[in-house]
Coordinates of C-alpha atoms in Angstrom, one line a residue:
X220 CA -14.7 2.6 -11.3
X221 CA -11.3 3.4 -12.8
X222 CA -8.3 5.1 -11.5
X223 CA -7.0 8.1 -13.4
X224 CA -3.5 9.6 -13.6
X225 CA -2.9 11.6 -10.4
X226 CA -5.4 9.5 -8.3
X227 CA -4.3 7.4 -5.3
X228 CA -4.2 3.7 -5.7
X229 CA -5.7 1.7 -2.8
X230 CA -3.1 -0.2 -0.9
X231 CA -3.2 -3.9 -1.4
X232 CA -1.5 -7.2 -0.5
X233 CA -1.3 -10.0 -3.1
X234 CA 0.6 -13.3 -3.0
X235 CA 3.4 -13.8 -5.4
X236 CA 4.2 -16.9 -7.5
X237 CA 7.0 -17.5 -5.0
X238 CA 4.5 -17.7 -2.1
X239 CA 5.5 -14.3 -0.6
X240 CA 3.0 -11.6 0.2
X241 CA 3.6 -8.2 -1.5
X242 CA 2.1 -5.1 0.0
X243 CA 2.1 -2.1 -2.4
X244 CA 2.8 0.6 0.2
X245 CA 5.9 -1.3 1.5
X246 CA 7.3 -1.7 -2.0
X247 CA 6.8 2.0 -2.7
X248 CA 9.2 2.8 0.2
X249 CA 12.1 2.1 -2.2
X250 CA 10.8 3.7 -5.3
X251 CA 8.0 3.6 -7.9
X252 CA 6.3 0.4 -8.9
X253 CA 5.2 -0.9 -12.3
X254 CA 2.0 -3.0 -12.2
X255 CA 1.7 -4.9 -15.5
X256 CA -1.7 -6.7 -15.6
X257 CA -2.2 -9.4 -18.1
X258 CA -5.3 -11.6 -18.9
X259 CA -3.9 -15.1 -18.6
X260 CA -0.7 -17.0 -18.1
X261 CA 0.4 -19.4 -20.9
X262 CA -1.3 -17.4 -23.7
X263 CA 0.7 -16.1 -26.6
X264 CA 0.5 -12.3 -26.2
X265 CA 0.7 -12.5 -22.4
X266 CA 3.8 -14.6 -22.7
X267 CA 5.4 -12.2 -25.1
X268 CA 4.6 -9.2 -22.9
X269 CA 6.0 -10.8 -19.7
X270 CA 9.1 -12.0 -21.6
X271 CA 9.6 -8.4 -22.9
X272 CA 9.6 -7.2 -19.3
X273 CA 12.0 -10.0 -18.4
X274 CA 14.4 -9.1 -21.2
X275 CA 14.4 -5.4 -20.3
X276 CA 14.2 -5.7 -16.5
X277 CA 17.7 -4.2 -16.0
X278 CA 16.5 -1.0 -17.7
X279 CA 13.6 -0.8 -15.3
X280 CA 15.8 -1.5 -12.3
X281 CA 18.2 1.3 -13.4
X282 CA 15.2 3.6 -13.0
X283 CA 14.9 2.5 -9.3
X284 CA 11.6 0.7 -9.7
X285 CA 10.1 -2.7 -9.2
X286 CA 8.1 -4.5 -11.8
X287 CA 5.2 -6.9 -11.0
X288 CA 3.1 -8.9 -13.4
X289 CA -0.5 -9.4 -12.2
X290 CA -3.2 -11.7 -13.4
X291 CA -6.3 -13.4 -11.9
X292 CA -4.6 -16.8 -12.3
X293 CA -3.8 -18.7 -9.2
X294 CA -0.3 -18.3 -7.7
X295 CA 0.3 -22.0 -8.6
X296 CA -0.4 -21.3 -12.3
X297 CA 1.8 -18.2 -12.1
X298 CA 4.6 -20.2 -10.5
X299 CA 4.6 -22.7 -13.4
X300 CA 4.4 -19.9 -15.9
X301 CA 7.2 -17.9 -14.3
X302 CA 9.4 -21.0 -14.2
X303 CA 8.6 -22.0 -17.8
X304 CA 9.5 -18.5 -19.0
X305 CA 12.4 -17.9 -16.7
X306 CA 10.8 -14.7 -15.4
X307 CA 13.1 -12.6 -13.2
X308 CA 10.4 -10.6 -11.5
X309 CA 7.5 -11.6 -9.3
X310 CA 4.0 -12.4 -10.7
X311 CA 1.2 -11.6 -8.3
X312 CA -2.1 -13.5 -8.1
X313 CA -5.2 -11.3 -8.0
X314 CA -7.3 -14.4 -7.9
X315 CA -10.1 -12.7 -6.0
X316 CA -10.1 -9.8 -8.4
X317 CA -9.9 -7.1 -5.7
X318 CA -7.1 -5.1 -7.2
X319 CA -8.1 -5.3 -10.9
X320 CA -11.7 -4.8 -10.0
X321 CA -10.8 -1.7 -7.9
X322 CA -8.9 -0.3 -10.8
X323 CA -11.8 -0.9 -13.2
X324 CA -9.9 -3.2 -15.6
X325 CA -11.9 -6.4 -15.6
X326 CA -13.5 -7.8 -18.8
X327 CA -17.2 -8.5 -18.5
X328 CA -16.7 -11.3 -21.0
X329 CA -13.3 -12.6 -22.2
X330 CA -13.7 -15.7 -24.3
X331 CA -16.7 -16.6 -22.3
X332 CA -15.1 -16.0 -18.9
X333 CA -16.0 -13.2 -16.5
X334 CA -13.6 -11.2 -14.4
X335 CA -10.4 -11.5 -16.4
X336 CA -8.0 -8.6 -16.1
X337 CA -7.5 -6.4 -19.1
X338 CA -4.0 -5.9 -20.3
X339 CA -3.0 -2.7 -18.5
X340 CA 0.1 -1.0 -17.1
X341 CA 0.2 1.4 -14.2
X342 CA 3.2 3.3 -12.8
X343 CA 2.6 4.1 -9.2
X344 CA 4.8 6.8 -7.6
X345 CA 6.1 7.0 -4.1
X346 CA 3.0 8.9 -3.0
X347 CA 0.9 5.9 -4.1
X348 CA -0.6 7.9 -7.0
X349 CA -0.9 6.8 -10.7
X350 CA 1.9 8.5 -12.7
X351 CA 1.1 6.5 -15.9
X352 CA -1.7 4.4 -17.1
X353 CA -2.3 2.3 -20.2
X354 CA -5.1 -0.1 -20.7
X355 CA -6.7 -1.8 -23.7
X356 CA -9.8 -3.7 -24.5
X357 CA -7.9 -5.5 -27.2
X358 CA -6.1 -8.4 -25.6
X359 CA -3.9 -8.8 -28.7
X360 CA -2.4 -5.3 -28.1
X361 CA 0.8 -4.9 -26.0
X362 CA 2.0 -1.9 -24.1
X363 CA 4.8 0.3 -25.4
X364 CA 7.5 -0.3 -22.7
X365 CA 9.4 2.8 -24.0
X366 CA 6.5 4.9 -22.8
X367 CA 6.5 3.2 -19.4
X368 CA 10.2 3.8 -19.0
X369 CA 9.7 7.5 -20.0
X370 CA 7.0 7.9 -17.3
X371 CA 9.5 6.5 -14.8
X372 CA 12.3 8.8 -16.0
X373 CA 9.9 11.8 -15.5
X374 CA 9.5 10.8 -11.9
X375 CA 13.3 11.3 -11.3

């Protein structure tokens, strides 16, 4: 199963690296949400991607949105990763793979491991629908954040 542009995203609650629970529908009350899925904390491309979000977060915030990084790592691993990289946004743990599985973005085999999230970005609008989607099977490829910002601008 995968979620296409225009389709509703199932509501979810995930625990952040800070220990706080984040509910999608609650976050959407204040504007759109960017969900940036990445395979694994502490790996080269994932670190570069999350640091790019960190370095451009003010641009995203100026578009009245919240950014969340999501992986299947534990919240404890994500906490150490966020601290090491000085990330200024919340990383959510999809340890049980419910969200990434529901969106159809899990690798069957990633370096011998099952159920790792594919690098993907979703912009979810205030109606809880997918306004933008980018996903790749190539874990070495990073999303174009200009495209993500453009999708957010088109919502305003």
